mmCIF file with all atom_site columns, C-alpha atoms and ligand atoms in Angstrom:
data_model
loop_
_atom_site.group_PDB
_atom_site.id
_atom_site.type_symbol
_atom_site.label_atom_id
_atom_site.label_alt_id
_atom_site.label_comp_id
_atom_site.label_asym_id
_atom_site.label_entity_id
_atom_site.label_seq_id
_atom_site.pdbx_PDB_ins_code
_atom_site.Cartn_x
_atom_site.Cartn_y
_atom_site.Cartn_z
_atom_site.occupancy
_atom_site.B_iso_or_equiv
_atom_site.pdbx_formal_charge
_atom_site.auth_seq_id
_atom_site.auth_comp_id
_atom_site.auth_asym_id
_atom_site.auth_atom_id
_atom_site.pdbx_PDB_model_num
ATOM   1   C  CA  . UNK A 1 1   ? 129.513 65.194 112.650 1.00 49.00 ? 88  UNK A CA  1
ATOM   2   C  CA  . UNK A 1 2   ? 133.184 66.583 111.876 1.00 48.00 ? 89  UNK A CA  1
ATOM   3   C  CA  . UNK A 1 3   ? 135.471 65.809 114.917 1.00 51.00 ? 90  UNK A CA  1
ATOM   4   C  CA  . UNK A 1 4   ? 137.080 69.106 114.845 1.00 57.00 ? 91  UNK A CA  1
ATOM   5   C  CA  . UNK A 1 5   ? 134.417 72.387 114.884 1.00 56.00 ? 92  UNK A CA  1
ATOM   6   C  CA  . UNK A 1 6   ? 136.205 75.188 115.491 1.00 74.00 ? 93  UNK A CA  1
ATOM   7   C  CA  . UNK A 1 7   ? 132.687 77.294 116.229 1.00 94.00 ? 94  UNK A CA  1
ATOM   8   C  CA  . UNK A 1 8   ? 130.055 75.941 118.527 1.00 97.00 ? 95  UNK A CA  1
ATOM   9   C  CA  . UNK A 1 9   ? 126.393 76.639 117.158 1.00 97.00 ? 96  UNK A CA  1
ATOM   10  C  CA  . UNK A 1 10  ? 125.392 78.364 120.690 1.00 98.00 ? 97  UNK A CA  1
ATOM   11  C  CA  . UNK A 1 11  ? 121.921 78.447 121.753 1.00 97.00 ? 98  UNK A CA  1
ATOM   12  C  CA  . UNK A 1 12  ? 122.087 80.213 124.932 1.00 97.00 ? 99  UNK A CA  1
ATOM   13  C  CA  . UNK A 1 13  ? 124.400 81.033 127.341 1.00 98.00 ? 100 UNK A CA  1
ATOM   14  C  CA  . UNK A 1 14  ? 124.248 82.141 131.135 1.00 98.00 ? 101 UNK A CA  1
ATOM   15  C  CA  . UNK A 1 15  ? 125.142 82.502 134.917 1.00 98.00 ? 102 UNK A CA  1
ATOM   16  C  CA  . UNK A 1 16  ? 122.843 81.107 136.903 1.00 97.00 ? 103 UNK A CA  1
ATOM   17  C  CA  . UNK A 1 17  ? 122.731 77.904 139.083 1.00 97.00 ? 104 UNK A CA  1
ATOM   18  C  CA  . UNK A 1 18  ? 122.624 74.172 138.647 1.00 97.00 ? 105 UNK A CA  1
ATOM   19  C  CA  . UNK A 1 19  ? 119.334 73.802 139.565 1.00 97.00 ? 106 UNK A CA  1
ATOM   20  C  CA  . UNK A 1 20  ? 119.223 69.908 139.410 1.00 97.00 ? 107 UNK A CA  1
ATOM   21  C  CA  . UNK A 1 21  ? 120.973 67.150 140.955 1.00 98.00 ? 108 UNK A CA  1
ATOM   22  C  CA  . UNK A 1 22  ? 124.248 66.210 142.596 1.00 98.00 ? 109 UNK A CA  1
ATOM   23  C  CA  . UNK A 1 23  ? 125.516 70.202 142.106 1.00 98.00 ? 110 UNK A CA  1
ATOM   24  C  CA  . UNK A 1 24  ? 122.309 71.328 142.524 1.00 98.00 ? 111 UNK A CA  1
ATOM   25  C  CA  . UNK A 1 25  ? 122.669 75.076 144.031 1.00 97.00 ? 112 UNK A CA  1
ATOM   26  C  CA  . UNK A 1 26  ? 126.365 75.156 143.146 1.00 98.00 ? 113 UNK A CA  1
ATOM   27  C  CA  . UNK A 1 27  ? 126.400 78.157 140.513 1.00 98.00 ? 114 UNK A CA  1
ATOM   28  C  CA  . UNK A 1 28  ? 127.773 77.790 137.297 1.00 98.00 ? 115 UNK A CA  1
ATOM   29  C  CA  . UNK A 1 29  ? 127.842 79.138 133.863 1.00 98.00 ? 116 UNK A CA  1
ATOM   30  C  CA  . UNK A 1 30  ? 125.382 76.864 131.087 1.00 98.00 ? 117 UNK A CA  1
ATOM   31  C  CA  . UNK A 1 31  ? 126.669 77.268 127.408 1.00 98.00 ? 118 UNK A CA  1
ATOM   32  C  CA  . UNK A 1 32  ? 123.558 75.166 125.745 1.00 98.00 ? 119 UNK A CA  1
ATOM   33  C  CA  . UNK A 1 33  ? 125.096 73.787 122.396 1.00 97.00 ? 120 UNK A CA  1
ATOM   34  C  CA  . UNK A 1 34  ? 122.376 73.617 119.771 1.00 97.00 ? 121 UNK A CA  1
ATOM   35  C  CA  . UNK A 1 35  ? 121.778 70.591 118.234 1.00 97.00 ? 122 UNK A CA  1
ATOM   36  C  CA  . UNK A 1 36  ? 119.890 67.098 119.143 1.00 97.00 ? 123 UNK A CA  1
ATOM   37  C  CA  . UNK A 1 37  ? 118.886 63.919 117.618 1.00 96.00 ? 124 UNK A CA  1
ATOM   38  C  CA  . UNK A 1 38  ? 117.309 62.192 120.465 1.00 96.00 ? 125 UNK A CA  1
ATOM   39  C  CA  . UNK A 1 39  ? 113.672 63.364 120.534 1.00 94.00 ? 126 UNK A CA  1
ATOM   40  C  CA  . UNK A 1 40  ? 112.578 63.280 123.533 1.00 94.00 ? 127 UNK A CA  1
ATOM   41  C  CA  . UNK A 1 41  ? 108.582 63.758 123.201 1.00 91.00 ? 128 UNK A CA  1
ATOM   42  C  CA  . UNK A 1 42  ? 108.537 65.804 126.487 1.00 90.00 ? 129 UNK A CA  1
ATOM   43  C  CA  . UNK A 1 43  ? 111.472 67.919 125.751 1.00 94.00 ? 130 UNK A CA  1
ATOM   44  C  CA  . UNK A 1 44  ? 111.685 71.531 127.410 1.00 88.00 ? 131 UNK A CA  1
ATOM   45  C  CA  . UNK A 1 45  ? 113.826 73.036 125.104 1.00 92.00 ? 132 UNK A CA  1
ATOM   46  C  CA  . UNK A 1 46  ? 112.843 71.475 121.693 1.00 94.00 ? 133 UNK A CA  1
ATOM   47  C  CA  . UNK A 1 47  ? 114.070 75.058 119.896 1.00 94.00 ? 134 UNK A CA  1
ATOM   48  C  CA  . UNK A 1 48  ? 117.531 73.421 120.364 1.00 95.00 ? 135 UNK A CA  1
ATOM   49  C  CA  . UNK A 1 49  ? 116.791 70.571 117.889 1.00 96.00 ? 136 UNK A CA  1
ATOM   50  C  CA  . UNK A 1 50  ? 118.544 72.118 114.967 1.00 96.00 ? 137 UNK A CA  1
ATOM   51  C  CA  . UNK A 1 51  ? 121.886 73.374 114.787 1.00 94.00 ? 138 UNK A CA  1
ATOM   52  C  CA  . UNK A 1 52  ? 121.856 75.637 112.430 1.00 95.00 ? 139 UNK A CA  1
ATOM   53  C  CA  . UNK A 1 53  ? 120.176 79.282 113.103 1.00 96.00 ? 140 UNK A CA  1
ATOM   54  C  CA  . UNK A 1 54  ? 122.430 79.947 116.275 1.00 97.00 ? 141 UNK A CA  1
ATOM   55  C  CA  . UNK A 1 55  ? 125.769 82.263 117.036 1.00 97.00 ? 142 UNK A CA  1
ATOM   56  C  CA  . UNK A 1 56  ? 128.873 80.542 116.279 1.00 96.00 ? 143 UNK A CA  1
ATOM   57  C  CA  . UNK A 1 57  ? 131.395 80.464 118.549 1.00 97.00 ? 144 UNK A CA  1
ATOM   58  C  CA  . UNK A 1 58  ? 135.225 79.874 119.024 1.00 97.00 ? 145 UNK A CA  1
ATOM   59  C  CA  . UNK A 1 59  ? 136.056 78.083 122.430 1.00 97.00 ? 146 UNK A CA  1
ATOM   60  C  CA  . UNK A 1 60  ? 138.155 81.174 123.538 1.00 96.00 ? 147 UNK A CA  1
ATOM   61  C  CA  . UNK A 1 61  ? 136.021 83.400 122.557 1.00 97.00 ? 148 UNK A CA  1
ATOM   62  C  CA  . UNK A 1 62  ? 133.485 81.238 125.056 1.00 98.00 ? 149 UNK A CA  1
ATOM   63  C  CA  . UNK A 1 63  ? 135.980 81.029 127.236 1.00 98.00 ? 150 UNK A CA  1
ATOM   64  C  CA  . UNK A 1 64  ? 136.702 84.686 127.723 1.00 98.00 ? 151 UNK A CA  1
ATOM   65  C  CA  . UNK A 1 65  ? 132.951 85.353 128.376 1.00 98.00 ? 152 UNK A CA  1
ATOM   66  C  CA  . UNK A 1 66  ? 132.863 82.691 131.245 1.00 98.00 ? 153 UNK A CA  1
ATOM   67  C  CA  . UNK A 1 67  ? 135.695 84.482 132.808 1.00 98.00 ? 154 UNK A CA  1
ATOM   68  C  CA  . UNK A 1 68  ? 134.016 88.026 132.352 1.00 98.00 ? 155 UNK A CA  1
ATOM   69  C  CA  . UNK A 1 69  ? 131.290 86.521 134.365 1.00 98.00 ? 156 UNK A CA  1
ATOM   70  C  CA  . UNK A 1 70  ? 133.368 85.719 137.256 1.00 98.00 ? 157 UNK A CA  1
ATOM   71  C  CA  . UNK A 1 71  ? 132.400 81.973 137.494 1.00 98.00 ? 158 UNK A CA  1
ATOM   72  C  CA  . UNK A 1 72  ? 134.378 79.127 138.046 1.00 98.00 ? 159 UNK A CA  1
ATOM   73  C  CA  . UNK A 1 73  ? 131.889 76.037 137.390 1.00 98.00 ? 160 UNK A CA  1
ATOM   74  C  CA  . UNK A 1 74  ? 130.655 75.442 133.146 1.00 98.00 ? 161 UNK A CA  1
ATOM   75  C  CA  . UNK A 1 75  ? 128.131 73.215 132.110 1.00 98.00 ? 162 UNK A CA  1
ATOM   76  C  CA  . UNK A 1 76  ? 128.070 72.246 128.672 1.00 98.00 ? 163 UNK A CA  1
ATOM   77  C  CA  . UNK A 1 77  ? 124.043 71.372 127.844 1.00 98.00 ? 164 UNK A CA  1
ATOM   78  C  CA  . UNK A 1 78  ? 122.449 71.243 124.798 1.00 95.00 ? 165 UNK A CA  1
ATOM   79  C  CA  . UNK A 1 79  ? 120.524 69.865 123.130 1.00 95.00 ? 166 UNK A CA  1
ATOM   80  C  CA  . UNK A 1 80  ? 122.866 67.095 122.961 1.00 98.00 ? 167 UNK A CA  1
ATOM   81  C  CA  . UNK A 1 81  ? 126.706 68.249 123.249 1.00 98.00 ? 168 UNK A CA  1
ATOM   82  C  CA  . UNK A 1 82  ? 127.860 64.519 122.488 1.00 98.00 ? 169 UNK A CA  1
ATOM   83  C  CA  . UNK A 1 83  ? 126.969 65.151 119.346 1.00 97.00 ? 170 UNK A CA  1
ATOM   84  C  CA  . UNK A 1 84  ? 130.152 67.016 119.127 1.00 96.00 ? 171 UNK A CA  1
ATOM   85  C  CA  . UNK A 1 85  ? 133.838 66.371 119.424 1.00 96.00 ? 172 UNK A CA  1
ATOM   86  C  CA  . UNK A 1 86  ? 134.350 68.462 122.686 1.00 97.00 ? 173 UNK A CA  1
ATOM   87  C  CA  . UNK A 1 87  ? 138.266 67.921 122.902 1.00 97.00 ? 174 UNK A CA  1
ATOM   88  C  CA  . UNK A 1 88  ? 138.962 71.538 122.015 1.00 96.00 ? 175 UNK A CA  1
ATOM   89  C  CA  . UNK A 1 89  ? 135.495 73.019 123.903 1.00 97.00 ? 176 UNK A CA  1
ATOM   90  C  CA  . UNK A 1 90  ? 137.250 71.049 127.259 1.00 98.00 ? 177 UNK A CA  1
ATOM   91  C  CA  . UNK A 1 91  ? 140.895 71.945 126.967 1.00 97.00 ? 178 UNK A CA  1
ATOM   92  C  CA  . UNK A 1 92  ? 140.230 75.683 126.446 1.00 97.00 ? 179 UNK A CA  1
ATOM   93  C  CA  . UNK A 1 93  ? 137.800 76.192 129.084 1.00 98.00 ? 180 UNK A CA  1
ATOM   94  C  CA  . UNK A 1 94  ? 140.291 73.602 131.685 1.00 98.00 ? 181 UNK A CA  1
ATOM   95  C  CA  . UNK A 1 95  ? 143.735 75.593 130.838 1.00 98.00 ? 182 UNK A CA  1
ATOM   96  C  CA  . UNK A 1 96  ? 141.868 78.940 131.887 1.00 98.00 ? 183 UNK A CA  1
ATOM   97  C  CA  . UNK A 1 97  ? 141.562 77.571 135.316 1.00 98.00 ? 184 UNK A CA  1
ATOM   98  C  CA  . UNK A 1 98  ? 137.252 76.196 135.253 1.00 98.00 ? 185 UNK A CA  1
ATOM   99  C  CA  . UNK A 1 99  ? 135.692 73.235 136.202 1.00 98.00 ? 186 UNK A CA  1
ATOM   100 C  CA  . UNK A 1 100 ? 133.843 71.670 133.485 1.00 98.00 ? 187 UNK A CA  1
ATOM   101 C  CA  . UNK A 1 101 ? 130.741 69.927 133.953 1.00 98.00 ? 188 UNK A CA  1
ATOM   102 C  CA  . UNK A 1 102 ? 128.352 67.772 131.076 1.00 98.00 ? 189 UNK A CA  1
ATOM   103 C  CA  . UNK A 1 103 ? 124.955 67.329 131.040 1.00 98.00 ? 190 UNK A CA  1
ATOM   104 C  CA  . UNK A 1 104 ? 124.166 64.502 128.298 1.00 98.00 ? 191 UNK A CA  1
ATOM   105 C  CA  . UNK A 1 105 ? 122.440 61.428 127.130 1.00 98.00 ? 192 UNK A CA  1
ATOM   106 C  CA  . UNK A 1 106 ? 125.629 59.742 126.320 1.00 98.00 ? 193 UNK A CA  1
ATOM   107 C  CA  . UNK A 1 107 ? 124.098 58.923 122.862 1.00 98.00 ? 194 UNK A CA  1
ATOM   108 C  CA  . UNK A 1 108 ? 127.149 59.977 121.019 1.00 98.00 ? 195 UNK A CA  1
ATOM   109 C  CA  . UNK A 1 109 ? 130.930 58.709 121.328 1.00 98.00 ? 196 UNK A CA  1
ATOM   110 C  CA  . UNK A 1 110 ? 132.875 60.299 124.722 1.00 98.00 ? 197 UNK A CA  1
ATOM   111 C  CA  . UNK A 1 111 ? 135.011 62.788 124.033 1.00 98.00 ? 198 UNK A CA  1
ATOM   112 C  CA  . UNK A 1 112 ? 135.928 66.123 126.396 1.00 98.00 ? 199 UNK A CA  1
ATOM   113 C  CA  . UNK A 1 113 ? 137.944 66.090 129.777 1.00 98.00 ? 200 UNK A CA  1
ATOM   114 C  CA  . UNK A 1 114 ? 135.485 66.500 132.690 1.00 98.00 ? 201 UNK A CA  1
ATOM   115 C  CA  . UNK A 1 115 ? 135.519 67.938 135.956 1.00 98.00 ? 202 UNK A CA  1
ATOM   116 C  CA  . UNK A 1 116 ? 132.050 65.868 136.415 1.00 98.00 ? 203 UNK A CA  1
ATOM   117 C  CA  . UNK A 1 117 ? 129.847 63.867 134.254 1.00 98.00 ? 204 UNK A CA  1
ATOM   118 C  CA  . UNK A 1 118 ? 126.137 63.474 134.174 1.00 98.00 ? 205 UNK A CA  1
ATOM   119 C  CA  . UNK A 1 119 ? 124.422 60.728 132.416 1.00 98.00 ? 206 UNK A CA  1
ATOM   120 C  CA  . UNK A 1 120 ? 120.686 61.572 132.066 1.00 98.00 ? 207 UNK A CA  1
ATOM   121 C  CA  . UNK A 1 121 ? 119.556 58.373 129.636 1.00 98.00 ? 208 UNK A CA  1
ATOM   122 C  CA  . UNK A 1 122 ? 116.834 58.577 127.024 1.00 96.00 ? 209 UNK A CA  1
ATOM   123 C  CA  . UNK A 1 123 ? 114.365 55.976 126.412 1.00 92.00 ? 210 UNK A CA  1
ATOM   124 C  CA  . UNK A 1 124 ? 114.484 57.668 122.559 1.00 90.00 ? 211 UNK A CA  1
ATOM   125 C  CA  . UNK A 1 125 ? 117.820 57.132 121.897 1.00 96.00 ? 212 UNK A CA  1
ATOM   126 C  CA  . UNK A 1 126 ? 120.071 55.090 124.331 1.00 97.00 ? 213 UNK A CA  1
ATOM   127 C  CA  . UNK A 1 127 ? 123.411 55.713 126.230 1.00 98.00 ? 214 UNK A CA  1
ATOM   128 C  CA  . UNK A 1 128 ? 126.506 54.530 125.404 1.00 98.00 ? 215 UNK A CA  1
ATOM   129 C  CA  . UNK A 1 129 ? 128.617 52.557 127.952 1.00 98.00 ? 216 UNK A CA  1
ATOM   130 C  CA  . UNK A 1 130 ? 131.482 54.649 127.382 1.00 98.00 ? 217 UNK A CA  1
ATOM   131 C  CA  . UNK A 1 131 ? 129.903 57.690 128.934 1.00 98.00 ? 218 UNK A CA  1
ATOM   132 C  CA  . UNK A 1 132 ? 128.197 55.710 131.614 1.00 98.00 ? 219 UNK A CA  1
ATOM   133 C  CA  . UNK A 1 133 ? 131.645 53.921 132.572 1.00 98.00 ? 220 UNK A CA  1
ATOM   134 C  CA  . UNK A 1 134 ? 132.694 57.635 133.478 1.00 98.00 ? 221 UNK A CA  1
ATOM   135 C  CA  . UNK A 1 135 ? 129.515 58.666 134.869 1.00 98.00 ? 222 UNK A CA  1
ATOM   136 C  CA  . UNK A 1 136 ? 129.805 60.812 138.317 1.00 98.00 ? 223 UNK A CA  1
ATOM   137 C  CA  . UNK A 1 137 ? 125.940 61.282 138.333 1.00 98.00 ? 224 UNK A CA  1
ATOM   138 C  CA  . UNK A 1 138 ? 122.882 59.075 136.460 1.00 98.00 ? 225 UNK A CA  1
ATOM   139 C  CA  . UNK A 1 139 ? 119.743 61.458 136.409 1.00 98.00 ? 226 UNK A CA  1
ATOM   140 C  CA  . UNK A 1 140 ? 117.200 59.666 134.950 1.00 98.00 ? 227 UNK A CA  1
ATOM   141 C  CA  . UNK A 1 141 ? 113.875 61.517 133.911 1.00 97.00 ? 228 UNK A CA  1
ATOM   142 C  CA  . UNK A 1 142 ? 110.601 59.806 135.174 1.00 98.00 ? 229 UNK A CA  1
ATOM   143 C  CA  . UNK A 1 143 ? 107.515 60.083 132.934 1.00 97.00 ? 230 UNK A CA  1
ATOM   144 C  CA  . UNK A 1 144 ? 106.008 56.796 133.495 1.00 97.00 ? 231 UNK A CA  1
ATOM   145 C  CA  . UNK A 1 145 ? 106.199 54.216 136.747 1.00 97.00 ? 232 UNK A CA  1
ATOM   146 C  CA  . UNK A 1 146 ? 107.917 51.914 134.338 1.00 97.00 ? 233 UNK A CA  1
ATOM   147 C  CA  . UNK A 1 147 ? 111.100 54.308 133.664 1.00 98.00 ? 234 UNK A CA  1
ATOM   148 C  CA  . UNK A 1 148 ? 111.895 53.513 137.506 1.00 98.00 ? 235 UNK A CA  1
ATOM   149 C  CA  . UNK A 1 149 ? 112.699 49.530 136.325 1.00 98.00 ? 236 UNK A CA  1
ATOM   150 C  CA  . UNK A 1 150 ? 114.363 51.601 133.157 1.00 98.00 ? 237 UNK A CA  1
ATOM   151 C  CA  . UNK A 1 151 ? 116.571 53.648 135.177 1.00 98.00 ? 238 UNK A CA  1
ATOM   152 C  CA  . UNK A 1 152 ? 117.850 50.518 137.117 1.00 98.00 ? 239 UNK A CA  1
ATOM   153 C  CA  . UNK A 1 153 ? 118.764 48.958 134.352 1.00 98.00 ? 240 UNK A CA  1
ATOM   154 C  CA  . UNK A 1 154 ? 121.872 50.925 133.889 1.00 98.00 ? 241 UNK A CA  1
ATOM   155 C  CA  . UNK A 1 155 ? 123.555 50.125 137.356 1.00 98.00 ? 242 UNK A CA  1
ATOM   156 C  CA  . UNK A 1 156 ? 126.068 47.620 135.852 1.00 98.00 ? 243 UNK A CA  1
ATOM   157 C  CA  . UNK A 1 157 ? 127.600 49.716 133.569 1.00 98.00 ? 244 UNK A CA  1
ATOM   158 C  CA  . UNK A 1 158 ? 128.257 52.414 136.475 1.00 98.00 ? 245 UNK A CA  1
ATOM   159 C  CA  . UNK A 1 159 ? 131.011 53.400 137.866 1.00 98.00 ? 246 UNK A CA  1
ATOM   160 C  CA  . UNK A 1 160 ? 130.233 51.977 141.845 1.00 97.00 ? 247 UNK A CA  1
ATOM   161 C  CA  . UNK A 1 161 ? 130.740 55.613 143.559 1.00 97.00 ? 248 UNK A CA  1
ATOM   162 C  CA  . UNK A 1 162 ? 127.902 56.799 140.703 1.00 98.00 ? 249 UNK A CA  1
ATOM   163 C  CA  . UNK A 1 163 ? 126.051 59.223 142.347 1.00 98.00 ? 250 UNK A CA  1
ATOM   164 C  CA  . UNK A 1 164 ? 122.105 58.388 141.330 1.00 98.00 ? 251 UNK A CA  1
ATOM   165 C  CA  . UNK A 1 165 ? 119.100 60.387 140.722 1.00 98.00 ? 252 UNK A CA  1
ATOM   166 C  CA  . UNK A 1 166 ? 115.685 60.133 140.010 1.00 98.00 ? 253 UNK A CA  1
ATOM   167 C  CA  . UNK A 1 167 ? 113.911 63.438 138.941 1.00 98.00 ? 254 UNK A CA  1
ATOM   168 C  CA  . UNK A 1 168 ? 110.322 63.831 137.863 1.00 98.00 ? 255 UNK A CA  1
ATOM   169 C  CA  . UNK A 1 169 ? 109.508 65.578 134.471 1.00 97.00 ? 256 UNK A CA  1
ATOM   170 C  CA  . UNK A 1 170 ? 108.292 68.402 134.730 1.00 96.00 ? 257 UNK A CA  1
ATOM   171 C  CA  . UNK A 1 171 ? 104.824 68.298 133.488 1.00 96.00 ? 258 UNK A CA  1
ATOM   172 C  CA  . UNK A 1 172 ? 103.817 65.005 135.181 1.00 95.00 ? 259 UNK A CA  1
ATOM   173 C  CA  . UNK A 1 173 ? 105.538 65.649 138.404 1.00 96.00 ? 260 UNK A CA  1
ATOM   174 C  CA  . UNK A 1 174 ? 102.184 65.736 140.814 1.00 96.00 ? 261 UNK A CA  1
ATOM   175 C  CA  . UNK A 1 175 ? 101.267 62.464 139.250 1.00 97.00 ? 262 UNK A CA  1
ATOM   176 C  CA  . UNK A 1 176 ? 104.788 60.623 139.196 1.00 97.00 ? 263 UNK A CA  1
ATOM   177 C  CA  . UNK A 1 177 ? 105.545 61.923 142.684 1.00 97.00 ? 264 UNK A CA  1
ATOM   178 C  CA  . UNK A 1 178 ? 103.949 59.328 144.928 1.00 98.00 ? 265 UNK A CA  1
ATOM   179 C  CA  . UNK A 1 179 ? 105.875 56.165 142.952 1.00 98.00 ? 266 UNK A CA  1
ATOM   180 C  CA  . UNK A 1 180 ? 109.138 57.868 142.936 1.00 98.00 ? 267 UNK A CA  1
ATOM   181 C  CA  . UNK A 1 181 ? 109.038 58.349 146.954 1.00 98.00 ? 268 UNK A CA  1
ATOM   182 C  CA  . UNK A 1 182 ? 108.212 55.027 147.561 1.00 98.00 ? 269 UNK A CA  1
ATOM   183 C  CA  . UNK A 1 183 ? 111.161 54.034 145.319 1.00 98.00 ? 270 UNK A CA  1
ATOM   184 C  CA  . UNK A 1 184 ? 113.303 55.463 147.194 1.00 98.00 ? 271 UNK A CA  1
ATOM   185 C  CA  . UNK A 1 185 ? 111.740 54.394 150.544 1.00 98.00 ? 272 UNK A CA  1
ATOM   186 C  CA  . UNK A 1 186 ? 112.845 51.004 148.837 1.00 98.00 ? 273 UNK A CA  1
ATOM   187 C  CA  . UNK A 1 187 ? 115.766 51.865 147.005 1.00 98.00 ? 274 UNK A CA  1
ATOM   188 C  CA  . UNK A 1 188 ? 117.399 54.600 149.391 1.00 98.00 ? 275 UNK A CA  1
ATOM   189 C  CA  . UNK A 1 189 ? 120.643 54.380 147.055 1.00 98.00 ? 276 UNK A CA  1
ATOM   190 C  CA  . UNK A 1 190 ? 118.296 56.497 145.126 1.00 98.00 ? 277 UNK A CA  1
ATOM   191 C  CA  . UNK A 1 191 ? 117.935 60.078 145.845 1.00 98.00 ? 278 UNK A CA  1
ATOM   192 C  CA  . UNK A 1 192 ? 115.400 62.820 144.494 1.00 98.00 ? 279 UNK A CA  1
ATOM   193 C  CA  . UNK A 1 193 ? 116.294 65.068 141.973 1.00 98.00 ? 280 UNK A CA  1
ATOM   194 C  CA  . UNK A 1 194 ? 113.765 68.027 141.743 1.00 97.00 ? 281 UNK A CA  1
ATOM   195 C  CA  . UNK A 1 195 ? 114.344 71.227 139.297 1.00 96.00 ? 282 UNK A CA  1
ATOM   196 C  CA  . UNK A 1 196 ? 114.884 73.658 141.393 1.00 95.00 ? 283 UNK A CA  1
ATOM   197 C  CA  . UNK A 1 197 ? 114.875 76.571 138.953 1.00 95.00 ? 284 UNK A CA  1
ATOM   198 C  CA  . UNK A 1 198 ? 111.677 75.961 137.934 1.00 94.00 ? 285 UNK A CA  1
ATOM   199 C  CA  . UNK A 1 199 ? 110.349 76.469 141.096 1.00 93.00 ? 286 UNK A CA  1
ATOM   200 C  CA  . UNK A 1 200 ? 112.575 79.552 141.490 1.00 92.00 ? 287 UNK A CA  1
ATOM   201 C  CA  . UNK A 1 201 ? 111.222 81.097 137.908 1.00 93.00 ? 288 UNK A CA  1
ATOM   202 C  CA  . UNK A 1 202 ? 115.416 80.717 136.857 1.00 93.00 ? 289 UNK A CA  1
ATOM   203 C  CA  . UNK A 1 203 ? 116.928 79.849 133.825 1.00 91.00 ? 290 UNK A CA  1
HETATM 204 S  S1  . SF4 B 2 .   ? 118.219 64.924 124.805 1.00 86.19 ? 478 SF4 B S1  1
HETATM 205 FE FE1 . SF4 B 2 .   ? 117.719 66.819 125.877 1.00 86.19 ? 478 SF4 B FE1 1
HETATM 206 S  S2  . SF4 B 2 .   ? 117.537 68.389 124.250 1.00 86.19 ? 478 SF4 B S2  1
HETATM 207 FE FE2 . SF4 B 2 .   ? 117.477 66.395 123.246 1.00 86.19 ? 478 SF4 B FE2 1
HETATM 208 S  S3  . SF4 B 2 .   ? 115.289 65.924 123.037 1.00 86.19 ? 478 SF4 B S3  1
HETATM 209 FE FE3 . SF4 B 2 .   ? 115.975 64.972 124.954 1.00 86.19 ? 478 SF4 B FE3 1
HETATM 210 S  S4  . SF4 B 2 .   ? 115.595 66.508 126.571 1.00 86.19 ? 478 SF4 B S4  1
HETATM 211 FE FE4 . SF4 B 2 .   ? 115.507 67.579 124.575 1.00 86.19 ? 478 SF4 B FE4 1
#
């Protein structure tokens, strides 16, 4: 992937509010880059696979539609936005006055300027220690009892104020429920991430 991209291949874009984890109910404005090579087999948004297909767009041409929105919070999703050089994406969107959040896998080099990071780690393709070192939030996915082991596995390459998150996916959340409260009974430096705006009926 080119290090400089002048137009971002957007997939959606929209106020609304963080639904999920440490800023969950904050609002904030999601640009959702298009674009991932991780594969997730229960992805939600697997229409954001390819890149190609989508609106391209400048960073101050993003920019200026943040502002017309009147928020102050952005979260660049994808997808998988590490897949891009986000140098120019950050800077634009900082020097206009926003905070600037991620939501990735960390599967691609760090690049950006961030107001906060969250790591959510993939089983499919695996974070990189550069974006956990920086990590203000870990929000790992549980599908199967097993990812609970998975998602401690990452605690030594966190930062030690890491905020951390365990959030059931979606589809198997009835059945996962019961072992992710009783690891946080046992792990209380744990916390429960749910998606709020799926229970709301939100983007
Ligand atoms: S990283 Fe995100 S967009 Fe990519 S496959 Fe996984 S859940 Fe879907």
């Amino acid at each position: 992937m080119s290090s400089i991209l002048p137009r971002w291949p957007v997939m959606e874009q929209y106020l609304t509010i963080q639904g999920e984890g440490a800023n969950s109910g904050r609002p904030a404005y999601f640009i959702r880059l298009a674009g991932c090579d991780v594969g997730c087999v229960w992805c939600d948004v697997k229409e954001s696979w390819p890149s190609s297909g989508f609106p391209q767009k400048s960073s101050s041409e993003l920019c200026a539609e943040v502002l017309q929105s009147g928020a102050k919070n952005v979260v660049i999703t994808g997808g998988e936005p590490s897949m891009y050089n986000l140098d120019d994406l950050c800077s634009t969107l900082k020097s206009a006055g926003l905070l600037v959040w991620i939501e990735t896998s960390g599967s691609h080099p760090f690049s950006g300027s961030w107001d906060w990071i969250c790591v959510s780690p993939k089983k499919f393709k695996a974070p990189l220690k550069d974006w956990l070192s920086k990590a203000n939030e870990l929000k790992a996915v549980i599908y199967h009892p097993s990812d609970l082991l998975w998602a401690q596995s990452f605690l030594p390459d966190l930062p030690q104020n890491c905020s951390l998150y365990v959030q059931p996916e979606w589809d198997r959340r009835q059945k996962i429920f019961p072992d992710i409260l009783r690891f946080i009974h046992a792990n209380p430096q744990w916390r429960l991430s749910l998606q709020t705006h799926k229970y709301l009926g939100i983007p």
